[in-house]
GROMACS .gro file of C-alpha atoms in nm:
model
  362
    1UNK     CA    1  -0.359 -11.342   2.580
    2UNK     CA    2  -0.731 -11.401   2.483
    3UNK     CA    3  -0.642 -11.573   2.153
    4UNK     CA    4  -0.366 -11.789   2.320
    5UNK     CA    5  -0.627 -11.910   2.594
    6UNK     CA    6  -0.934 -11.938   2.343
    7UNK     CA    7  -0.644 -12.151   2.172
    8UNK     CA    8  -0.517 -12.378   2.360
    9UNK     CA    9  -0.592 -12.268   2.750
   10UNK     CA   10  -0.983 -12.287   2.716
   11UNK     CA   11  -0.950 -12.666   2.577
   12UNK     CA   12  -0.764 -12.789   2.832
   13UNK     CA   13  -0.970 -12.630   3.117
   14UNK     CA   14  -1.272 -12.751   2.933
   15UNK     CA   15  -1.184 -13.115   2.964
   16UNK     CA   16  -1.223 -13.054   3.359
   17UNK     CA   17  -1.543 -13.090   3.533
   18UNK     CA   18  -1.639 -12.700   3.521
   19UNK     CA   19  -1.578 -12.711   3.912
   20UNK     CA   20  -1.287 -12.828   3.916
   21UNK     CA   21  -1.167 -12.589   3.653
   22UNK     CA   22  -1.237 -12.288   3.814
   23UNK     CA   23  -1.017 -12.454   4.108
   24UNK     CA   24  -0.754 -12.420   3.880
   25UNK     CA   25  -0.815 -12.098   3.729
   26UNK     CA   26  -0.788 -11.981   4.115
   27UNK     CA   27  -0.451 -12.141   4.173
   28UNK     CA   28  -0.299 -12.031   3.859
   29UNK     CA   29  -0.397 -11.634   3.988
   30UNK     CA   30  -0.299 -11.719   4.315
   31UNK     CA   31   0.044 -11.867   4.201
   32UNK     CA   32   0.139 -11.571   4.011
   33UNK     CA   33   0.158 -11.773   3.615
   34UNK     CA   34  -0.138 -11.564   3.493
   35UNK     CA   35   0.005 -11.229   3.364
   36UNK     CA   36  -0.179 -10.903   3.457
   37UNK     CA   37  -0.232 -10.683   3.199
   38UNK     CA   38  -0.036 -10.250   3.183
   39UNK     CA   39  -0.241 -10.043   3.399
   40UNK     CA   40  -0.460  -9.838   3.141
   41UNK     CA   41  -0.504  -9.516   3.404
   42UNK     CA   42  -0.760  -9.359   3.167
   43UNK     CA   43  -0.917  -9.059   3.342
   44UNK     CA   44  -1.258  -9.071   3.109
   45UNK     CA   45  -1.305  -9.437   3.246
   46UNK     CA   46  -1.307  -9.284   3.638
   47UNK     CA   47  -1.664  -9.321   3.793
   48UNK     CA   48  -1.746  -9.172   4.146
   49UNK     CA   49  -2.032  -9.427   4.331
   50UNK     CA   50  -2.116  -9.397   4.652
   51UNK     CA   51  -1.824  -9.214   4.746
   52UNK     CA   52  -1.558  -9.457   4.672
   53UNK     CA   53  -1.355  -9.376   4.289
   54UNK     CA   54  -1.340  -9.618   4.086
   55UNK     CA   55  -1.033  -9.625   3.837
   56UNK     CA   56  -1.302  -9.797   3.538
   57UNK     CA   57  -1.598  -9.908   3.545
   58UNK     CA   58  -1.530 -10.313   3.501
   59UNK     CA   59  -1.543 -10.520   3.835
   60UNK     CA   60  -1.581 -10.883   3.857
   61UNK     CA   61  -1.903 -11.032   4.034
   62UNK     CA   62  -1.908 -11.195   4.337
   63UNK     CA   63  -1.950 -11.593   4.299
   64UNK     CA   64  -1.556 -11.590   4.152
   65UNK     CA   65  -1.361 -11.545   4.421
   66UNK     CA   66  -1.542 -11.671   4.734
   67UNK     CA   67  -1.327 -11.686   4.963
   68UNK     CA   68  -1.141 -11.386   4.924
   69UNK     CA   69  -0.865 -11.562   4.757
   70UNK     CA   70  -0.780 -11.373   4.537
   71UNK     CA   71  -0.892 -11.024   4.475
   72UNK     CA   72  -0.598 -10.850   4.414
   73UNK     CA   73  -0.504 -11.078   4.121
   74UNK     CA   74  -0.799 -10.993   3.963
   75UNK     CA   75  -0.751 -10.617   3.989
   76UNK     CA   76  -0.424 -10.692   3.851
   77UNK     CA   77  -0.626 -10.799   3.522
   78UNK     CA   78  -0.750 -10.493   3.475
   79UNK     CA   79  -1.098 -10.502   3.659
   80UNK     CA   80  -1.151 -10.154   3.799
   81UNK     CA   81  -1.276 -10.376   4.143
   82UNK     CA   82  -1.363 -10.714   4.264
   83UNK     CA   83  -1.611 -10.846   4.478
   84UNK     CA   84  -1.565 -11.132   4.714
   85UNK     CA   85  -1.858 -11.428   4.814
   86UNK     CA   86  -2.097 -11.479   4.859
   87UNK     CA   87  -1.971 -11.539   5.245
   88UNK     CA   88  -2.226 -11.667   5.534
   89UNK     CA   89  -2.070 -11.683   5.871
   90UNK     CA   90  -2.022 -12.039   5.896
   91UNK     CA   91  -1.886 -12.245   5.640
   92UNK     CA   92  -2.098 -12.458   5.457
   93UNK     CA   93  -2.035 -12.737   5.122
   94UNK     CA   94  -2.332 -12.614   4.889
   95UNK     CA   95  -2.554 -12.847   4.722
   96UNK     CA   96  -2.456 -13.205   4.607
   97UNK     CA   97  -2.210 -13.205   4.294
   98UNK     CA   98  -2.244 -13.199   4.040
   99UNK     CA   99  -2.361 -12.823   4.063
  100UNK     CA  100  -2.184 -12.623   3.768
  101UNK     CA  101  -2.296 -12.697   3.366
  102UNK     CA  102  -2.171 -12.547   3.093
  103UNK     CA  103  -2.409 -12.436   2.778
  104UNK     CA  104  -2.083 -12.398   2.492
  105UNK     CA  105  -2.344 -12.298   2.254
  106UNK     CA  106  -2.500 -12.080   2.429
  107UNK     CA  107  -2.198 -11.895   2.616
  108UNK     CA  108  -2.375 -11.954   2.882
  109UNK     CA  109  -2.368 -12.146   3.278
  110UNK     CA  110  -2.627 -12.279   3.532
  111UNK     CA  111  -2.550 -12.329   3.873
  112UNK     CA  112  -2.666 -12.430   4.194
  113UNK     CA  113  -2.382 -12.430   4.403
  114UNK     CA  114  -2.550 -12.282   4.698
  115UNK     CA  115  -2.350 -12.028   4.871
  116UNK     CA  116  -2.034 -12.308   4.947
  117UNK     CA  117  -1.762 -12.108   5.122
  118UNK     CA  118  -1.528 -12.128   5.396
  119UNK     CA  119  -1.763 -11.922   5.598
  120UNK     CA  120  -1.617 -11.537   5.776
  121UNK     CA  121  -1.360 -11.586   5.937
  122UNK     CA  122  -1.095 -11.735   5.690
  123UNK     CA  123  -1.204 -11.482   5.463
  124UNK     CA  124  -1.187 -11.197   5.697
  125UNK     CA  125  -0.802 -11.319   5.773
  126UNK     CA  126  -0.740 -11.322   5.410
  127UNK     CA  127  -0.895 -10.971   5.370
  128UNK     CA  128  -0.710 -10.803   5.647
  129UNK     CA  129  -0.383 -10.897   5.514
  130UNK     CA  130  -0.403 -10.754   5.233
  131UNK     CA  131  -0.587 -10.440   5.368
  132UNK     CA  132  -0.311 -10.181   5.277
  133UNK     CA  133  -0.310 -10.273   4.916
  134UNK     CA  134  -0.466 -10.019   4.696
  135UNK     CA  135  -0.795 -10.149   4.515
  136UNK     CA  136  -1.144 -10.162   4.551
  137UNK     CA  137  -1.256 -10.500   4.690
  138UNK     CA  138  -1.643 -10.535   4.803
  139UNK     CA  139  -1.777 -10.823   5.039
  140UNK     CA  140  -2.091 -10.957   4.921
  141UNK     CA  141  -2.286 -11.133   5.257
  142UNK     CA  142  -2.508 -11.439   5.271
  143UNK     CA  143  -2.722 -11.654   5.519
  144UNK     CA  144  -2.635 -11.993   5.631
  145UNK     CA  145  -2.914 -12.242   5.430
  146UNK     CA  146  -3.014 -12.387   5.757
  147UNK     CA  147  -2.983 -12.063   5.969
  148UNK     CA  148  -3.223 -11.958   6.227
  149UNK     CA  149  -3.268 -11.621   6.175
  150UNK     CA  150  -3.147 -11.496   5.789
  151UNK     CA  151  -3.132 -11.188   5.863
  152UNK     CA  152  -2.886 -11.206   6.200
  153UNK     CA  153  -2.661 -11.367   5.949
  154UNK     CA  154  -2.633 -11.056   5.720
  155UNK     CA  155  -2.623 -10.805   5.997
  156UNK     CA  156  -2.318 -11.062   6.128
  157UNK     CA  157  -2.168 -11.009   5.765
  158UNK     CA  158  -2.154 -10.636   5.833
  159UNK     CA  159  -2.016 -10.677   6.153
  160UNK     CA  160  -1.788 -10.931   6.110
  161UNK     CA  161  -1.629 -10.747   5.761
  162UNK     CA  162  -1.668 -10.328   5.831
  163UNK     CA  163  -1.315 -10.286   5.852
  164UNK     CA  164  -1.207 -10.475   5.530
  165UNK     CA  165  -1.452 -10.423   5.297
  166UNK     CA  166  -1.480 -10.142   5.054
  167UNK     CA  167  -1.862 -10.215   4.995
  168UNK     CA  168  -2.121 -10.425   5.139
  169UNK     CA  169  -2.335 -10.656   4.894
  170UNK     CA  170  -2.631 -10.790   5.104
  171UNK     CA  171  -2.762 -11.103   4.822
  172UNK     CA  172  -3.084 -11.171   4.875
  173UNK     CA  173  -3.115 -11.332   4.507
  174UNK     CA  174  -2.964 -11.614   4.447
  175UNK     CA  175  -3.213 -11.933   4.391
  176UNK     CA  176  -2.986 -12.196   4.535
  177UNK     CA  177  -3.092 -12.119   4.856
  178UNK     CA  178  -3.444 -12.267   4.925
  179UNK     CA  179  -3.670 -11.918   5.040
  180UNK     CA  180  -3.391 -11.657   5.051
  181UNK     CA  181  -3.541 -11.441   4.761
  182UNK     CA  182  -3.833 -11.440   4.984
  183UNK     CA  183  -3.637 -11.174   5.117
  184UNK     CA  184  -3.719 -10.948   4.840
  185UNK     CA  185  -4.074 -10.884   4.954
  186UNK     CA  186  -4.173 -10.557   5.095
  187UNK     CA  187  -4.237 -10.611   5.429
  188UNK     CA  188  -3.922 -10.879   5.457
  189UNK     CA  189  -3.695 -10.633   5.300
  190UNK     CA  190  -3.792 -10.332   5.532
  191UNK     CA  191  -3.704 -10.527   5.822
  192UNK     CA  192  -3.355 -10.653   5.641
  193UNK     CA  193  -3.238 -10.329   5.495
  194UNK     CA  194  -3.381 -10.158   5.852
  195UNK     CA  195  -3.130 -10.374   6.024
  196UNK     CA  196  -2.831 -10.408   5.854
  197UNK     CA  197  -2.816 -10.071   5.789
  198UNK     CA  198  -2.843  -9.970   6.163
  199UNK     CA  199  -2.528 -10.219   6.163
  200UNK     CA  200  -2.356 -10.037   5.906
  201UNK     CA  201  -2.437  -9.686   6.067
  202UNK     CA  202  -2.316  -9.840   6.427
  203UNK     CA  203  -1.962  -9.794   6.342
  204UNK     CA  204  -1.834  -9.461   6.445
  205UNK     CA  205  -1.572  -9.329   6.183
  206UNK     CA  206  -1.630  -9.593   5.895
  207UNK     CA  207  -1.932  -9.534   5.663
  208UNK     CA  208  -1.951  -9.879   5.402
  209UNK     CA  209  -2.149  -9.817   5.100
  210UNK     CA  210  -2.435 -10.086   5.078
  211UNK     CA  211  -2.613 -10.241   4.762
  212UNK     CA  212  -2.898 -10.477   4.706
  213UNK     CA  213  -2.874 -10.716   4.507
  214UNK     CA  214  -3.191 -10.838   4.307
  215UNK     CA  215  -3.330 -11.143   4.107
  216UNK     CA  216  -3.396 -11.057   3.720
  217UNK     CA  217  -3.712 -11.246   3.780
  218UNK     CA  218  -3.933 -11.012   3.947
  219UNK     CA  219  -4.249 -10.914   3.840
  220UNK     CA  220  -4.325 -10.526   3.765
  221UNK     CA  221  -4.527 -10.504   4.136
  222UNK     CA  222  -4.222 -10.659   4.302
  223UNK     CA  223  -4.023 -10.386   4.085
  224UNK     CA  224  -4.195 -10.154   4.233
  225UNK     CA  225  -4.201 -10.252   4.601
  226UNK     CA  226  -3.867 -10.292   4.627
  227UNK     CA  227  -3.793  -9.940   4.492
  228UNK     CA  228  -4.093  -9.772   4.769
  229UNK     CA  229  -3.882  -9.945   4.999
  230UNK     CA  230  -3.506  -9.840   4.878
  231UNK     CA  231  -3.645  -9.513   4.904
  232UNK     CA  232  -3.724  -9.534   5.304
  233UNK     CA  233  -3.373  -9.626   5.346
  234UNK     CA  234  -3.057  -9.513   5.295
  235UNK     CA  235  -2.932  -9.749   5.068
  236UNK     CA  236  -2.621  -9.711   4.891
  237UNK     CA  237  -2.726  -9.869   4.566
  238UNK     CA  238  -2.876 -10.143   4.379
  239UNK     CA  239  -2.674 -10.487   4.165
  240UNK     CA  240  -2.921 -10.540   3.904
  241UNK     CA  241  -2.906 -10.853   3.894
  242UNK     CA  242  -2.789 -11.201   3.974
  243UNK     CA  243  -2.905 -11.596   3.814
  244UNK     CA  244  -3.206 -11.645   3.643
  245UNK     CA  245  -3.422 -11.954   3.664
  246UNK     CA  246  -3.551 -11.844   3.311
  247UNK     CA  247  -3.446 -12.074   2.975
  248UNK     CA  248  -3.602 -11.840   2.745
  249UNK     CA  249  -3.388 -11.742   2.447
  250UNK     CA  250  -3.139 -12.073   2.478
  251UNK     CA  251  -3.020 -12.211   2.130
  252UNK     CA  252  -2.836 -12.520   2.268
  253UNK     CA  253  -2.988 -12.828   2.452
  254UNK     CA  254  -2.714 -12.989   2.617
  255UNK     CA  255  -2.762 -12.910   3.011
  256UNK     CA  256  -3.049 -12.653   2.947
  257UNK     CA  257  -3.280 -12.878   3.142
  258UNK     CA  258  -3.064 -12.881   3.515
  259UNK     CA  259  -3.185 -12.648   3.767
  260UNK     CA  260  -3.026 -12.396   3.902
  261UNK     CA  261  -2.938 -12.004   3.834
  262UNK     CA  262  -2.858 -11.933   3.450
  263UNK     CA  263  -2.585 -11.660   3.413
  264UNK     CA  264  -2.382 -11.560   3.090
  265UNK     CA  265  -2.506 -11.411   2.716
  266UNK     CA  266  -2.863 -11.569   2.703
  267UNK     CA  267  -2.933 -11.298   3.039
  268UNK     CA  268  -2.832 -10.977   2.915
  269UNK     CA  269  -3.140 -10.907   2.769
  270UNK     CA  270  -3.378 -10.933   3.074
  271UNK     CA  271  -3.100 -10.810   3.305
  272UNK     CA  272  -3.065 -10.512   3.123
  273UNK     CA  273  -3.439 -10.486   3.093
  274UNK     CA  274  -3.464 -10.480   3.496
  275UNK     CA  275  -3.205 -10.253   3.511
  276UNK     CA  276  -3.371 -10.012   3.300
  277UNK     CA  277  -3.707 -10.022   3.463
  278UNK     CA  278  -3.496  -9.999   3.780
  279UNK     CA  279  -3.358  -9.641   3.696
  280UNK     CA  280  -3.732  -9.529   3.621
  281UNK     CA  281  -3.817  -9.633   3.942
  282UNK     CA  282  -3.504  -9.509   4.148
  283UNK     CA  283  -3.455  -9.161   3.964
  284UNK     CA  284  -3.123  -9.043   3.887
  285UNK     CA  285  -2.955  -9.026   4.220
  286UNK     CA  286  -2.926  -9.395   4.363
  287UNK     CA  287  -2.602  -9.592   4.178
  288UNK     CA  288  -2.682  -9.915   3.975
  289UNK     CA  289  -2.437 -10.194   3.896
  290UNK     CA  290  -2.537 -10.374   3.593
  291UNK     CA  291  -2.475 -10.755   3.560
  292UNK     CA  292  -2.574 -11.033   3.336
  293UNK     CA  293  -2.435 -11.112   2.984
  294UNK     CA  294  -2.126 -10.837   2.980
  295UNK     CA  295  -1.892 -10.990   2.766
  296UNK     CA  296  -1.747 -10.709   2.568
  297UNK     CA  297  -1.702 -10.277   2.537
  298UNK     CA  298  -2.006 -10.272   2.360
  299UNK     CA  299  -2.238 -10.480   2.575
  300UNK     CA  300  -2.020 -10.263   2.899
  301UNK     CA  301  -2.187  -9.953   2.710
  302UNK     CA  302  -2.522 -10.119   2.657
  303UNK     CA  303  -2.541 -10.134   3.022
  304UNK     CA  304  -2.448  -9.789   3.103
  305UNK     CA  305  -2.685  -9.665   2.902
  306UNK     CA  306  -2.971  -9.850   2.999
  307UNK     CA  307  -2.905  -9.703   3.342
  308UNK     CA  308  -2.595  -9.856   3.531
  309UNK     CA  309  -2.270  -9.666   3.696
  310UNK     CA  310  -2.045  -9.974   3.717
  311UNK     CA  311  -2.086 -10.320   3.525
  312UNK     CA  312  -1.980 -10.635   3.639
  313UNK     CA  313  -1.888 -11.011   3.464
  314UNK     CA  314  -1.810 -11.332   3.549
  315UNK     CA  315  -1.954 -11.546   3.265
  316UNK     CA  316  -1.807 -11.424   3.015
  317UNK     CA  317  -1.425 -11.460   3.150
  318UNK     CA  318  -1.487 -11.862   3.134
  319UNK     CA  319  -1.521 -11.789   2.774
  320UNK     CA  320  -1.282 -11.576   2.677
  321UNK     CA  321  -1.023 -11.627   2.932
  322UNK     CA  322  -0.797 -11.392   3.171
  323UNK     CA  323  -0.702 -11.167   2.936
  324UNK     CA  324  -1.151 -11.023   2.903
  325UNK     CA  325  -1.135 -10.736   3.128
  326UNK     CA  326  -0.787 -10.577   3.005
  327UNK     CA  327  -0.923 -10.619   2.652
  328UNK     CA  328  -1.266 -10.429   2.778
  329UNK     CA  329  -1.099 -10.155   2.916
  330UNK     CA  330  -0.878 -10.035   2.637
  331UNK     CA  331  -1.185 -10.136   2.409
  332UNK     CA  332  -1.386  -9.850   2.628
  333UNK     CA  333  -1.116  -9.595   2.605
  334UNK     CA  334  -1.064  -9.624   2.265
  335UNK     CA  335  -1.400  -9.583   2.232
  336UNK     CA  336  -1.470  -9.270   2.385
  337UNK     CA  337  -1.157  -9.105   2.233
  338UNK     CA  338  -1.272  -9.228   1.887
  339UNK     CA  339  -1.633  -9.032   2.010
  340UNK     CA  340  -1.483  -8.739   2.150
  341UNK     CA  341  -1.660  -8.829   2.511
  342UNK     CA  342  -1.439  -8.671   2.824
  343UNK     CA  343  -1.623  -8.915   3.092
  344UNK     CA  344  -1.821  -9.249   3.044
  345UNK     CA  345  -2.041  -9.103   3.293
  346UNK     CA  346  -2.205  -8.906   3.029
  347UNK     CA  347  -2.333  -9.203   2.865
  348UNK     CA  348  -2.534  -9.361   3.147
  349UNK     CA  349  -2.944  -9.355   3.098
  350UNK     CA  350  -2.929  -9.221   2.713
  351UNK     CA  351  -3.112  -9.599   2.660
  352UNK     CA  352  -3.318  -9.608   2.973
  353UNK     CA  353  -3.654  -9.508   2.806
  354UNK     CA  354  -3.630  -9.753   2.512
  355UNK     CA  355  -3.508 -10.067   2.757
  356UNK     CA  356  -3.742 -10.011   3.005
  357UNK     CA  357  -4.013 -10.003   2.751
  358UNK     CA  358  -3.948 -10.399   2.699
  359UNK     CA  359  -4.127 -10.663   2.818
  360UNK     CA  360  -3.976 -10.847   3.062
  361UNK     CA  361  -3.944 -11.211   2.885
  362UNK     CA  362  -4.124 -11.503   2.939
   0.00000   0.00000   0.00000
């Protein structure tokens, strides 16, 4: 299916404003024409985080599926889970269009769409219907851009979503929203993480696993505030990590120059950086997702061992089309059967020491 769409599907959705294509991309997966792929029920791909077992290791990132269209579609494609949102709880349009570029060259987009979503409650309807379907399907929560009080919003996310969502993403991260990675500071973040997990721990019976997730452009000392502060809470784990306002390591020229967050190949390197010095900082115990620049097995791997439980794309299915994450998967199980490994698990943090030793880039 990947060669058909590189083929002849990619062209045609490339002569769309990149917007507008992934409109269509949703429809086709909500209207059924996109074919999933033969479950691959591996057992050496299963990974325990955070209580909740995952059937691989794949997922799809939040900024997809906003609204909670589609996540079981997605599943469908092989992705061991999805994550819905970014949601804030009342709808908003984003920034001005346009607000998505391609880089062709560099396999690579910038956006600044700025958290544009229907806002909670349509998603939450969505999400409740489809509640007795098997699948893991996270909510990742936002705050309105001209909210009052950021961090009412995300405690409102956990509220609003605690009986639909398999996880909780609280974003903090993305740099379309004019101050919200100010969150990230210490004393900012105690107070966030202090409240929404007193949220989370309100409701009697359900227990949500909650992750962070953070910018790729933090400085060591930020690097290690945030992880003195993780370890004052009981945080669930860390999604390392989301846009980068970097241009380092860009071959093309064409659209390099808009603002916005920069996702796709050029940031697997300084993701996968920050996730390494992450694990240093976190120890063995807390779960990392890694995210930037997976595009194939071996960059899926990469990640793993430079730390991470799970992995995560988005990027990279613009690219290469529907057919990415069922191509992954069987790539990874070949993979460990051709290396005689019984669990993926047992590949996570053999690379940590020799990624974290990196610079961060310019």
């Amino acid at each position: 299916m990947n060669r058909l769409f590189q083929a002849i599907g990619r062209k045609v959705l490339f002569s769309f404003d990149p917007e507008d294509a992934h409109g269509l991309s949703i429809k086709a997966l909500k209207s059924g024409i996109v074919p999933g792929c033969a479950p691959l029920n591996d057992p050496a791909l299963r990974v325990t985080v955070a209580g909740l077992s995952f059937p691989n290791p794949l997922g799809m990132a939040a900024g997809y599926d906003k609204n909670a269209e589609v996540p079981d579609a997605l599943l469908k494609l092989g992705f061991g889970f999805a994550e819905v949102g970014t949601l804030t709880p009342l709808p908003q349009s984003g920034n001005p269009k346009p607000r998505i570029f391609r880089l062709i060259e560099d396999r690579a987009v910038i956006n600044r769409l700025g958290f544009n979503n229907e806002g909670h409650d349509p998603a939450f309807q969505r999400l409740t219907e489809r509640r007795k379907h098997a699948g893991i399907v996270g909510v990742n929560i936002g705050a309105n851009k001209d909210s009052t009080d950021r961090i009412a919003d995300y405690v409102a996310g956990i509220r609003k979503f605690q009986s639909v969502a398999s996880y909780f993403t609280v974003n903090i991260s993305s740099p379309n929203t004019p101050g919200l990675r100010y969150l990230q500071a210490r004393e900012s973040l105690r107070e966030l993480l202090g409240k929404v997990l007193e949220a989370r721990d309100a409701q009697k019976g359900v227990h949500r696993p909650v992750f962070l997730k953070i910018a790729p452009d933090l400085p060591e000392t930020s690097l290690d505030d945030i992880a003195a502060e993780i370890a004052l809470h009981p945080l669930d784990g860390l999604i390392i990590s989301n846009t980068t306002l970097s241009r380092s390591g860009l071959e093309g020229t064409k659209n390099a120059r808009e603002t916005g967050g920069l996702s796709g190949a050029p940031l697997f390197n300084r993701s996968t950086i920050v996730l390494a010095k992450m694990r240093q900082r976190v120890g063995s115990d807390l779960p990392l997702i890694g995210v930037g620049g997976v595009d194939s097995a071996a960059t899926a791997i990469a990640k793993i061992r430079a730390g991470a439980d799970l992995v995560q794309l988005y990027t990279s299915m613009i690219y290469a089309g529907p057919g990415l994450a069922g191509d992954i998967i069987k790539d990874l199980s070949a993979r460990l059967k051709r290396d005689r490994i019984t669990t993926i698990a047992a590949l996570r943090d053999c690379d940590v020491n020799e990624w974290a030793g990196e610079p961060l880039p310019a």
